[in-house]
Amino acid sequence: MHASTNPLLNFSDLPLFDTITPANIAPALDVLLASAEKALETVTATDYPANWIQIASVLDVSVEQLSRAWGAVNHLHSVADSPELRAAYTEALPRVTAFYTRMGSDEQLYAKYKAIPPASLNAEQKRAHTLAVRNFVLSGAELTGAPKERFAAIQERMADVSQKFSENVLDATDQWSLLVTAEELAGVPADILEMTKANADKAGLQGHQISLKMPCYLPIMQFAHSSALREKLYRAYATRASDKTQDNTPCIQEILALRHEEAQLLGYANYAEVSLATKMAQSPTEVMTFLRDLAKRARPYAEKDMAELREFAAKQLNLKDPQAWDWTYIGEKLKEARYAFSEQEVKMYFTAPKVLAGLFKIVETLFEVSIRKDTAPVWHEGVEFFRIERAGVLVGQFYLDPGARSGKRGGAWMDDVRARWLRPDNQQLQTPVAHLVCNFAEGAGGKPPLLTHDDVITLFHECGHGLHHMLTQINERDVSGISGVEWDAVELPSQFMENFCWEWSVLRHMTAHVDTGEPLPRELFDKMLAAKNFQSGLQTLRQIEFSLFDMRLHCEGEKAQNFMQILQEVRDEVSVLQPPAWSRTPHTFSHIFAGGYAAGYYSYKWAEVLSADAYAAFEETAAPDGSPNIETGRKYRETILEAGGSRTAMESFKAFRGREPQLDALLRHQGMN
Ligand code: ZN
C-alpha cells in the first residue's frame, strides 16, 4: 500500500478516525518502525552531534509519528473494537513494545544524552533531559557485565512471577462457587437473585449459585440477612490464593526478594527508594510520616464510626457481638436508616446536556477560555469534538465520547492524541489534543441521557486530566501537560475538578429535572453530602493500613519475607478493626504484586491531600454566594496546569499555595473536623 493512501501515515492534522481500517495497521507500522529504527541509528552514530535539538529533530520527530499512529490504533481498539481490529492490534503490539523497550535501554542513546552539555539546554529542556537520563539509569543503563545480565534476568523473572500471582488470584476467585437456596439469600436484591439463579441453571443445578466475583460477593455481604451465609462467603473470599492449590506465599516472597535485589543493583538501599525516584514523595520516611500523621488525625473519627456501628447493630439488628462478616451488612443498614435517598431520583436532575454546559461554564470562567463545538473525523456518531480558545487563539482540542456501547471498553479515561510541542523539525507550535472517554447510559424514550452523580464526578475528573494536558504552556514535549509529572501528583488536577460536583453553588446551576426542569432540591443534596462522608474515618484507616504495609514491605529487605508479621504490626499500629487471624489479604493484593503500585499505594491518599488542599484555596477566596474567585483560578492555571511536568510537582504546588501541602482540607472535606 502506498504511504499516501494509508490514513495512519497522514500526519497533516488530526487522525483520520473515520477511515482507518484494521488492514492499515501492519503496513503503517512497517513504515513507521523502519523510520524510527533508522532515526535511532542516525542519532546514535559516533559522529552525530550530542545536541538536544538535533537529536529531537530526527529521533523525537520520527518516534512521535509512531506514537501518534499507534495511539490512534490503541484508541480504536478501546472504543470501537471488532474481531478484525483486535487481531491486527494483538499482532502489532509486540512489535511496538519491542521498539520502545529497545530504545529505552539503548546504551549509545544513553551515552549521547549524557554527552549533551547542560549549558546548551533551556530550563524546559534541562528538566526533560534530567528525566530521560533518570529513566535510563532506572532501566539499568549504568550497569555492565554480570550485574547487567542479572538485572535483565530479574526483570524477566519478575514478569513471570507477577503473572503467576495474578493467575492464582483469578483462578482462586473463579473456581469457587456455592449452591444455596432462595431462602438463604433473603434480603439480597432481585437482580442478584436472577443472576445467581441463571448461574445455577447454566450448570444444570437447582437453586442459586453464588461466587466470589465482586458483583455477586459485595451485594451478598451488604444485603443477605443470613450471617451464616455471609460467614461462608467471607471465609472463602478472605483466604483466596492462600491454600495448597493456589498459594501466593512463594510468589510474594520471591517478588519482594527480586525487587530488593534489583534495588541494590541500582545502588539503592531498598525497593521503596527505587519506586520513589519517579514520585513526588522524597523518601520512604516522608511517606510513612505522612501516613502516620493522617492516621492519628482520622483515628478518633474511625473510633466514632465503629461505636456507631456497634450501637446500631446491638439496638436495631440484635447483633451483640458482630463478626468480620457482619460489618458490611451493618454498615449498609445504618446507611439506609440514616441517609436513604434514591440514586434513581438524583439521576432525574442530571441531564447530559445540562451537566456538560455547567462543566464548560466553570472551565470557561475559571480558566479564561472559551469552548466551542468543532468538527473532526470521528469513529462513532455519538462523539463530539471541541476547541478551546483564549482571546481567539487556539489552545487545544478534544474529543468527547460519552456513551456506553458494545465494542467499547468500560470505565472512563483521558488519553492524549498529541501533545503541545514546539516542533524541532519545522519550528511550528503543535497544539495539544485529548480524548475524554466515559461510559454513560444512553437516553431512553427520546429523552436526553441521565447521569448518576458518580457519572458527573467521573466526567469532571477526566476533564481535569484533559485540562492538565491541554492548557499547558510548555513547549518541550516530554514535560508538557501531564508528561513528566510525578506519578503520585498526576491525579491532582483530576480530583481537584471533582470538588465542584459537591459545591451547591455549582450543582444547582447544572441540574434540571428531566420532566419538570426544576433544579436539584437542597434537601436531597444535603443527604448526598452526608452519605458521601459516611464512615470516612474507617475508610481512611483502611487505606492507610494498606499503604503502610506496602511501604514497609518494600523497605525492610529480608525481614519482609515474613510479610504476615509486618501486616500484623501495621494493624496493631493503625487499625481499629482487626480482621480474623486466618484472613490472607496480601495474597490477593494485586495492586502491589501484579500491578504498578509497589511502594506506591500511598499515592491515592497523597494525591487526595494535594487536590483537597489546592481546592481549599478556592474555598478561602470564594465570593459570599460561593462562586469561585477568578484570580485564584488564574493562579492555579498558571502554576499547576500550565507548568505541567516542567518542574517538580512540589515546586508547582508551592508556587500555587505558597507553602507545602497540609492535611486539613482533606479531613474537612470528608467530615473529619
Ligand atoms: Zn484519574
XYZ file of C-alpha atoms and ligand atoms in Angstrom:
674
model
C 0.000 0.000 0.000
C 1.313 3.418 -0.882
C 2.045 5.686 2.045
C -0.188 8.496 0.854
C -3.271 6.269 0.838
C -2.764 4.850 4.348
C -4.660 7.103 6.783
C -2.345 6.062 9.639
C 0.526 7.718 7.782
C -1.253 11.025 7.385
C 0.128 13.454 9.972
C -1.130 16.683 8.423
C -3.513 17.358 11.342
C -5.981 15.198 13.281
C -6.157 11.388 12.996
C -8.481 10.162 10.230
C -10.553 8.085 12.648
C -13.357 7.648 10.110
C -11.197 5.920 7.503
C -8.637 3.859 9.463
C -9.174 0.102 8.899
C -7.503 -2.924 10.525
C -5.756 -3.590 7.187
C -3.924 -0.244 7.515
C -2.167 -1.209 10.753
C 0.595 -3.629 9.728
C 1.706 -1.672 6.609
C 1.754 1.614 8.557
C 3.865 0.043 11.296
C 6.282 -1.350 8.702
C 6.933 2.207 7.559
C 6.922 3.882 10.985
C 9.030 1.283 12.811
C 11.595 1.259 9.994
C 11.752 5.042 10.148
C 12.101 5.058 13.944
C 14.828 2.382 13.836
C 16.674 4.392 11.217
C 16.326 7.588 13.250
C 17.714 5.796 16.306
C 20.636 4.542 14.239
C 21.281 8.033 12.813
C 21.396 9.884 16.140
C 23.479 7.222 17.893
C 26.202 7.237 15.230
C 29.569 8.206 16.750
C 29.895 11.366 14.697
C 26.303 12.576 15.297
C 26.324 15.714 17.466
C 25.326 15.396 21.140
C 22.844 18.227 20.759
C 19.297 18.218 22.170
C 17.599 19.879 19.176
C 19.498 17.862 16.625
C 18.631 14.571 18.337
C 14.984 15.638 18.758
C 14.570 16.813 15.164
C 15.425 13.330 13.928
C 14.573 10.827 16.677
C 11.691 12.514 18.528
C 10.006 13.575 15.303
C 10.085 10.033 13.993
C 9.086 8.378 17.286
C 6.266 10.884 17.745
C 4.743 9.792 14.435
C 4.931 6.190 15.603
C 3.297 7.049 18.923
C 0.549 9.142 17.318
C -0.326 6.407 14.822
C -0.160 3.699 17.487
C -2.177 5.950 19.791
C -4.941 6.093 17.170
C -4.923 2.293 16.790
C -4.899 1.789 20.539
C -7.765 4.242 20.890
C -9.898 2.495 18.272
C -9.119 -0.823 19.941
C -10.562 0.664 23.169
C -13.634 2.442 21.810
C -14.612 0.723 18.532
C -13.269 -2.797 18.746
C -14.033 -5.568 16.245
C -12.585 -9.069 15.842
C -10.521 -7.867 12.849
C -9.187 -4.858 14.717
C -8.356 -6.913 17.785
C -6.447 -9.421 15.680
C -4.438 -6.700 13.922
C -3.822 -4.939 17.249
C -2.669 -8.100 19.024
C -0.331 -8.923 16.179
C 1.160 -5.422 16.130
C 1.508 -4.853 19.887
C 4.728 -6.892 20.445
C 6.461 -5.079 17.547
C 5.688 -1.681 19.029
C 6.588 -2.724 22.589
C 9.856 -4.239 21.398
C 10.908 -0.971 19.768
C 10.192 1.147 22.843
C 11.959 -1.340 25.120
C 14.987 -1.331 22.839
C 15.110 2.462 22.632
C 14.652 2.791 26.404
C 17.764 0.723 27.073
C 19.927 1.731 24.092
C 23.418 2.295 25.500
C 24.554 4.541 22.646
C 21.499 6.749 23.008
C 22.100 6.990 26.752
C 25.739 7.937 26.108
C 24.637 10.547 23.577
C 22.216 12.142 26.053
C 24.856 12.149 28.765
C 27.255 13.929 26.391
C 24.867 16.862 25.845
C 26.426 19.938 27.528
C 23.942 21.101 30.233
C 24.709 24.736 29.394
C 23.204 24.218 25.927
C 19.749 23.445 27.384
C 16.952 25.850 28.312
C 15.014 25.229 31.552
C 12.344 23.001 29.966
C 14.920 21.015 28.020
C 17.011 20.621 31.150
C 14.078 19.062 33.001
C 13.239 16.763 30.067
C 16.897 15.774 29.829
C 17.129 15.027 33.554
C 14.045 12.793 33.360
C 15.339 10.998 30.254
C 18.699 10.236 31.882
C 16.983 9.133 35.117
C 14.775 6.702 33.206
C 17.808 5.194 31.518
C 19.510 4.725 34.873
C 16.418 3.075 36.370
C 16.298 0.639 33.468
C 19.837 -0.444 34.282
C 21.783 1.637 31.745
C 24.672 2.242 34.176
C 25.190 -1.466 34.741
C 27.755 -3.583 32.884
C 28.801 -7.223 32.788
C 27.315 -9.705 35.263
C 25.153 -7.160 37.155
C 23.612 -6.044 33.848
C 22.760 -9.643 32.967
C 21.357 -10.249 36.420
C 19.253 -7.069 36.140
C 17.726 -8.307 32.877
C 17.128 -11.765 34.375
C 15.356 -10.180 37.358
C 13.012 -8.249 35.043
C 12.131 -11.393 33.154
C 11.593 -13.493 36.260
C 9.556 -10.718 37.893
C 7.183 -10.614 34.910
C 6.647 -14.378 35.205
C 6.077 -14.420 38.967
C 3.709 -11.430 38.834
C 1.796 -13.204 36.109
C 1.601 -16.324 38.288
C 0.367 -14.205 41.209
C -2.432 -12.789 39.032
C -3.399 -16.181 37.702
C -3.644 -17.588 41.208
C -5.918 -14.726 42.261
C -8.047 -15.133 39.175
C -8.304 -18.926 39.482
C -8.988 -18.854 43.209
C -11.768 -16.328 42.589
C -13.242 -18.110 39.579
C -13.100 -21.679 40.808
C -15.099 -21.195 43.977
C -18.871 -21.459 43.919
C -21.611 -22.472 46.312
C -25.136 -23.667 45.694
C -27.668 -22.044 48.015
C -31.424 -21.698 48.290
C -33.517 -18.589 47.714
C -34.298 -18.592 51.477
C -30.617 -18.347 52.346
C -30.361 -15.318 50.052
C -33.175 -13.427 51.794
C -32.519 -9.664 51.687
C -30.433 -9.747 48.508
C -31.660 -7.549 45.588
C -33.750 -9.149 42.855
C -31.178 -8.733 40.057
C -28.620 -10.699 42.098
C -31.182 -13.450 42.716
C -31.788 -13.647 38.977
C -28.079 -13.699 38.212
C -27.312 -16.469 40.706
C -30.332 -18.480 39.528
C -29.124 -18.168 35.923
C -25.660 -19.356 37.030
C -27.198 -22.446 38.626
C -29.360 -23.115 35.554
C -26.285 -22.897 33.340
C -24.579 -25.542 35.470
C -27.701 -27.730 35.329
C -28.367 -27.250 39.045
C -31.384 -26.349 41.151
C -31.284 -23.179 43.253
C -28.805 -20.295 43.232
C -25.103 -20.493 42.546
C -23.089 -17.775 44.262
C -19.482 -16.824 43.555
C -16.611 -14.664 44.844
C -16.768 -12.277 41.906
C -17.357 -8.718 43.059
C -20.847 -8.180 41.506
C -22.027 -11.237 43.483
C -19.822 -11.088 46.584
C -20.454 -7.469 47.508
C -24.279 -7.374 47.350
C -24.483 -10.562 49.423
C -22.151 -9.124 52.065
C -24.207 -5.926 52.039
C -27.721 -7.302 51.988
C -28.011 -11.028 52.860
C -29.754 -11.332 56.231
C -28.132 -14.683 56.920
C -24.967 -14.201 58.964
C -24.120 -17.867 58.376
C -24.120 -17.387 54.614
C -22.064 -14.226 54.869
C -19.549 -16.075 57.043
C -19.095 -18.834 54.453
C -18.627 -16.306 51.683
C -16.290 -14.108 53.718
C -14.076 -17.037 54.745
C -13.707 -18.122 51.137
C -13.032 -14.578 49.951
C -10.544 -13.595 52.651
C -8.440 -16.740 52.167
C -8.242 -16.751 48.361
C -4.917 -17.817 46.852
C -3.563 -18.994 50.217
C -4.161 -22.741 50.277
C -2.284 -25.685 48.777
C -3.760 -25.396 45.292
C -3.053 -21.720 44.643
C -0.778 -20.431 47.358
C 0.627 -16.998 46.578
C 3.017 -17.102 49.567
C 6.056 -18.141 47.481
C 5.159 -15.622 44.757
C 5.018 -12.778 47.288
C 8.312 -13.803 48.860
C 10.077 -14.115 45.527
C 8.727 -10.809 44.180
C 9.896 -8.986 47.308
C 13.328 -10.638 47.140
C 13.731 -9.824 43.433
C 12.755 -6.211 43.978
C 15.182 -5.862 46.844
C 17.979 -7.328 44.747
C 17.131 -5.009 41.848
C 17.263 -2.006 44.169
C 20.703 -2.993 45.406
C 21.985 -3.475 41.855
C 20.834 0.067 41.097
C 22.600 1.378 44.201
C 19.533 1.978 46.370
C 19.043 0.748 49.930
C 15.657 -0.777 49.168
C 12.941 -1.010 46.524
C 10.819 1.734 48.093
C 13.598 4.181 47.199
C 13.560 2.961 43.584
C 9.808 3.425 43.427
C 10.002 6.931 44.903
C 12.708 8.012 42.440
C 9.923 8.842 39.975
C 7.492 10.242 42.532
C 6.803 13.493 44.326
C 7.374 11.994 47.784
C 11.077 12.203 48.543
C 11.695 9.251 50.834
C 10.001 6.263 52.489
C 10.296 8.112 55.782
C 8.397 11.082 54.381
C 5.622 8.768 53.143
C 5.377 6.879 56.426
C 5.305 10.096 58.444
C 2.546 11.365 56.164
C 0.532 8.161 56.653
C 1.023 8.123 60.421
C 0.013 11.782 60.753
C -3.118 11.111 58.750
C -3.848 8.003 60.835
C -3.567 9.991 64.037
C -5.995 12.629 62.738
C -8.503 10.102 61.365
C -8.431 7.713 64.327
C -10.972 9.458 66.583
C -13.456 9.532 63.679
C -12.834 5.870 62.893
C -13.471 5.026 66.550
C -16.671 7.031 66.417
C -17.678 5.188 63.220
C -17.081 1.864 64.995
C -19.046 2.890 68.068
C -21.996 3.900 65.888
C -21.902 0.596 64.026
C -21.772 -1.381 67.282
C -24.624 0.562 68.814
C -26.792 0.264 65.704
C -26.007 -3.458 65.421
C -26.988 -4.103 69.025
C -30.107 -1.947 69.103
C -31.550 -2.310 65.629
C -30.209 -5.639 64.359
C -29.871 -7.522 67.636
C -26.228 -8.333 66.839
C -24.449 -8.109 70.211
C -21.055 -9.389 69.083
C -20.602 -8.602 65.395
C -18.050 -10.648 63.469
C -15.867 -9.719 60.480
C -18.576 -10.822 58.029
C -21.220 -8.652 59.689
C -19.683 -5.185 59.331
C -20.515 -4.575 55.668
C -24.107 -5.612 56.327
C -24.417 -3.433 59.425
C -22.865 -0.504 57.560
C -25.348 -0.836 54.726
C -28.309 -0.988 57.106
C -27.090 2.025 59.072
C -26.574 3.985 55.865
C -30.078 3.138 54.699
C -31.555 4.168 58.028
C -29.734 7.467 58.085
C -29.287 8.753 54.587
C -31.833 6.927 52.486
C -32.236 8.582 49.131
C -32.770 7.113 45.728
C -29.970 7.230 43.161
C -32.756 6.961 40.642
C -34.311 10.176 41.882
C -30.972 12.032 41.820
C -30.382 10.931 38.233
C -33.524 12.679 37.037
C -31.844 16.036 37.703
C -28.606 15.405 35.811
C -29.345 15.504 32.098
C -26.201 15.184 29.986
C -26.515 18.486 28.048
C -27.169 20.497 31.217
C -24.224 18.893 33.044
C -21.889 19.462 30.118
C -22.957 23.082 29.831
C -22.323 23.501 33.576
C -18.879 21.932 33.306
C -17.896 24.104 30.346
C -19.154 27.209 32.141
C -16.849 26.543 35.107
C -13.862 25.842 32.877
C -14.511 28.936 30.766
C -14.929 31.232 33.760
C -12.134 29.858 35.902
C -9.501 29.355 33.256
C -10.388 32.268 30.956
C -11.023 30.258 27.820
C -13.953 29.595 25.539
C -15.030 26.125 24.441
C -16.634 25.858 21.017
C -18.061 22.913 19.143
C -15.956 21.949 16.147
C -15.748 19.147 13.597
C -13.199 16.375 13.069
C -13.199 12.837 11.670
C -14.660 10.585 14.405
C -15.191 6.837 14.987
C -18.818 6.982 16.089
C -21.755 9.316 15.565
C -22.096 9.924 19.319
C -18.642 11.512 19.537
C -18.340 15.288 19.803
C -15.318 17.448 19.090
C -14.493 20.789 20.734
C -11.880 23.506 20.505
C -10.589 25.573 23.418
C -9.593 29.145 22.631
C -8.217 32.075 24.573
C -8.722 35.527 23.027
C -9.475 33.890 19.696
C -6.277 31.819 19.688
C -6.473 28.023 19.577
C -5.210 26.471 22.854
C -6.231 22.833 22.437
C -8.928 20.480 21.155
C -10.674 17.425 22.490
C -12.960 14.573 21.555
C -15.743 13.660 23.962
C -17.036 10.098 23.637
C -19.639 9.890 26.437
C -21.826 6.843 25.714
C -21.547 3.154 26.603
C -21.879 0.765 23.660
C -20.670 -2.646 22.549
C -17.087 -2.754 21.308
C -16.127 -0.077 23.828
C -14.059 -0.816 26.920
C -15.727 0.044 30.242
C -14.669 2.823 32.594
C -13.559 6.362 31.838
C -10.230 7.855 30.880
C -8.315 10.736 29.354
C -5.770 9.984 26.682
C -3.569 12.212 24.591
C -3.882 12.381 20.816
C -0.902 14.697 20.514
C 0.979 16.950 22.935
C 1.866 20.624 22.872
C 5.303 20.828 21.289
C 7.411 23.463 19.648
C 8.424 21.108 16.878
C 12.179 20.908 16.382
C 11.781 19.968 12.703
C 9.782 22.971 11.492
C 9.667 25.375 14.475
C 5.845 25.218 14.414
C 3.912 25.130 17.670
C 1.822 21.953 17.791
C -1.342 22.391 19.906
C -2.446 19.597 22.257
C -5.405 17.306 21.534
C -7.076 14.967 24.053
C -9.639 12.183 24.286
C -12.222 12.283 27.066
C -13.935 8.920 27.218
C -16.810 7.919 29.525
C -19.404 5.143 29.575
C -22.722 6.803 30.347
C -26.040 5.123 29.650
C -27.880 6.293 26.540
C -31.040 8.374 26.870
C -34.338 6.479 26.586
C -37.689 7.374 25.077
C -36.459 10.447 23.190
C -35.126 11.986 26.425
C -31.531 13.149 26.939
C -29.101 10.772 28.704
C -29.395 10.911 32.501
C -26.204 10.806 34.550
C -25.789 9.462 38.048
C -23.909 11.750 40.416
C -20.978 9.338 40.128
C -21.080 9.808 36.349
C -20.930 13.574 36.838
C -17.903 13.197 39.130
C -16.241 10.946 36.555
C -16.803 13.495 33.793
C -15.283 16.284 35.891
C -12.367 14.028 36.855
C -11.429 13.162 33.278
C -11.933 16.775 32.237
C -9.380 17.732 34.918
C -6.803 15.393 33.356
C -7.729 16.836 29.957
C -7.185 20.423 31.129
C -3.775 19.473 32.516
C -2.902 18.129 29.063
C -4.489 20.922 27.025
C -3.882 24.162 28.946
C -0.138 23.622 29.292
C 2.129 26.387 28.020
C 5.245 24.238 27.915
C 6.939 23.804 24.551
C 9.064 20.755 25.328
C 7.018 17.655 24.513
C 8.347 15.331 27.229
C 7.430 17.752 30.015
C 4.375 19.477 28.539
C 0.983 18.830 30.132
C 0.833 15.554 32.014
C 4.109 14.278 30.519
C 6.855 14.147 33.091
C 4.502 14.823 36.024
C 5.347 12.637 39.012
C 3.176 9.601 39.300
C 1.787 10.433 42.759
C 0.849 14.004 41.719
C -0.826 13.305 38.401
C -4.286 12.959 39.991
C -4.156 16.449 41.487
C -5.905 18.282 38.595
C -8.461 15.494 38.095
C -9.503 15.109 41.725
C -9.425 18.886 42.042
C -12.254 19.141 39.488
C -14.345 16.575 41.396
C -14.780 19.084 44.215
C -17.093 21.203 42.078
C -19.558 18.299 41.997
C -20.036 18.761 45.760
C -20.459 22.535 45.575
C -24.047 23.649 45.989
C -23.472 26.958 44.152
C -22.214 24.980 41.157
C -24.500 21.985 41.307
C -27.805 23.809 41.384
C -26.925 25.538 38.104
C -26.183 22.316 36.303
C -29.256 20.390 37.304
C -32.739 20.431 35.763
C -35.269 17.668 36.308
C -35.737 15.803 33.044
C -39.535 16.256 33.193
C -40.169 19.387 35.264
C -36.962 21.384 34.672
C -36.684 22.008 38.441
C -33.151 22.281 39.914
C -31.897 19.696 42.433
C -33.640 20.254 45.804
C -31.302 21.392 48.585
C -32.620 18.701 50.921
C -31.624 15.952 48.503
C -28.192 17.495 48.051
C -27.649 17.535 51.829
C -28.420 13.818 52.030
C -25.977 13.104 49.215
C -23.292 15.078 51.020
C -23.882 13.264 54.320
C -23.789 9.858 52.607
C -20.510 10.810 50.924
C -18.744 11.130 54.259
C -20.332 8.040 55.798
C -17.628 6.043 57.648
C -14.852 8.157 56.155
C -12.766 7.635 59.299
C -12.844 3.852 58.945
C -12.195 4.018 55.220
C -9.236 6.327 55.694
C -7.624 3.995 58.241
C -8.152 1.057 55.917
C -6.338 2.840 53.074
C -3.555 3.786 55.471
C -3.225 0.177 56.620
C -2.693 -0.980 53.013
C -0.343 1.901 52.263
C 1.821 1.478 55.329
C 2.010 -2.278 54.803
C 3.077 -1.731 51.177
C 5.729 0.816 52.138
C 7.182 -1.269 54.969
C 7.293 -4.395 52.780
C 9.487 -2.573 50.286
C 11.733 -1.005 52.920
C 12.631 -3.922 55.127
C 14.541 -6.302 52.819
C 14.977 -9.794 54.303
C 12.570 -9.083 57.151
C 9.724 -8.612 54.658
C 9.835 -12.352 53.852
C 7.709 -12.682 56.979
C 5.085 -10.406 55.467
C 2.176 -11.598 57.635
C 4.122 -10.448 60.691
C 4.612 -6.986 59.169
C 0.918 -6.795 58.338
C 0.054 -7.648 61.952
C 2.383 -4.934 63.236
C 0.791 -2.401 60.883
C -2.683 -3.400 62.032
C -1.691 -3.183 65.675
C -0.418 0.307 64.966
C -3.218 1.869 62.902
C -6.370 -0.254 62.686
C -9.451 -0.008 64.879
C -10.969 -3.155 63.410
C -8.834 -6.305 63.235
C -9.788 -8.969 60.703
C -9.613 -12.623 61.839
C -6.099 -14.076 62.151
C -6.826 -16.528 59.335
C -7.539 -13.843 56.746
C -4.906 -13.539 53.995
C -5.270 -10.080 52.421
C -1.729 -9.908 50.975
C -2.380 -12.982 48.834
C -4.757 -11.016 46.614
C -3.110 -7.578 46.874
C -2.696 -7.356 43.103
C -2.039 -3.596 43.066
C 1.397 -4.115 44.552
C 2.265 -7.676 43.488
C 0.904 -7.687 39.952
C 0.284 -4.013 39.175
C 2.307 -0.826 39.133
C 1.647 0.231 42.731
C 4.608 -1.284 44.591
C 5.673 1.214 47.274
C 3.105 3.471 45.631
C -0.232 2.556 47.192
C 0.041 5.652 49.408
C -0.372 7.821 46.314
C -4.179 7.502 46.468
C -4.223 9.387 49.772
C -1.264 11.586 48.828
C -3.000 12.909 45.696
C -6.250 13.403 47.624
C -4.417 15.619 50.083
C -2.891 17.654 47.244
C -6.163 18.137 45.377
C -8.178 18.935 48.511
C -5.591 21.454 49.664
C -5.454 23.068 46.205
C -9.249 23.302 46.146
C -9.220 24.869 49.604
C -7.558 27.904 48.018
C -10.804 28.386 46.090
C -12.927 27.943 49.211
C -10.839 30.534 51.022
C -11.292 33.108 48.251
C -14.855 32.356 47.083
C -17.473 35.110 46.874
C -20.233 35.122 49.548
C -22.560 33.298 47.136
C -19.937 30.570 46.738
C -18.791 31.431 43.216
C -15.059 30.884 42.709
C -12.513 33.686 42.524
C -11.076 34.345 39.067
C -7.668 35.425 40.383
C -7.322 32.101 42.209
C -8.333 30.327 39.003
C -5.664 32.169 37.075
C -3.012 31.383 39.653
C -3.963 27.703 39.715
C -3.914 27.585 35.936
C -0.525 29.233 35.668
C 1.266 27.420 38.483
C -0.183 23.909 38.155
C -1.909 23.334 34.802
C 0.318 25.391 32.518
C 3.583 24.311 34.147
C 2.854 20.624 33.525
C 5.931 18.458 34.087
C 8.428 21.264 33.523
C 9.305 21.371 37.220
C 8.696 19.183 40.245
C 5.116 18.872 41.489
C 6.253 20.249 44.857
C 7.634 23.395 43.180
C 4.331 23.842 41.328
C 2.282 23.246 44.452
C 4.315 25.715 46.488
C 4.078 28.282 43.699
C 0.293 27.996 43.952
C -0.226 27.673 47.711
C 2.868 29.467 48.952
C 3.593 26.508 51.250
C 3.795 22.716 51.328
C 0.582 20.629 51.267
C -1.375 20.187 54.510
C -3.836 17.507 55.626
C -6.548 19.807 56.953
C -8.602 20.388 53.793
C -8.965 16.685 53.014
C -10.051 15.879 56.562
C -12.537 18.739 56.496
C -13.937 17.726 53.076
C -14.511 14.225 54.418
C -16.269 15.417 57.529
C -13.360 14.799 59.913
C -13.084 18.150 61.631
Zn -7.540 9.960 37.106
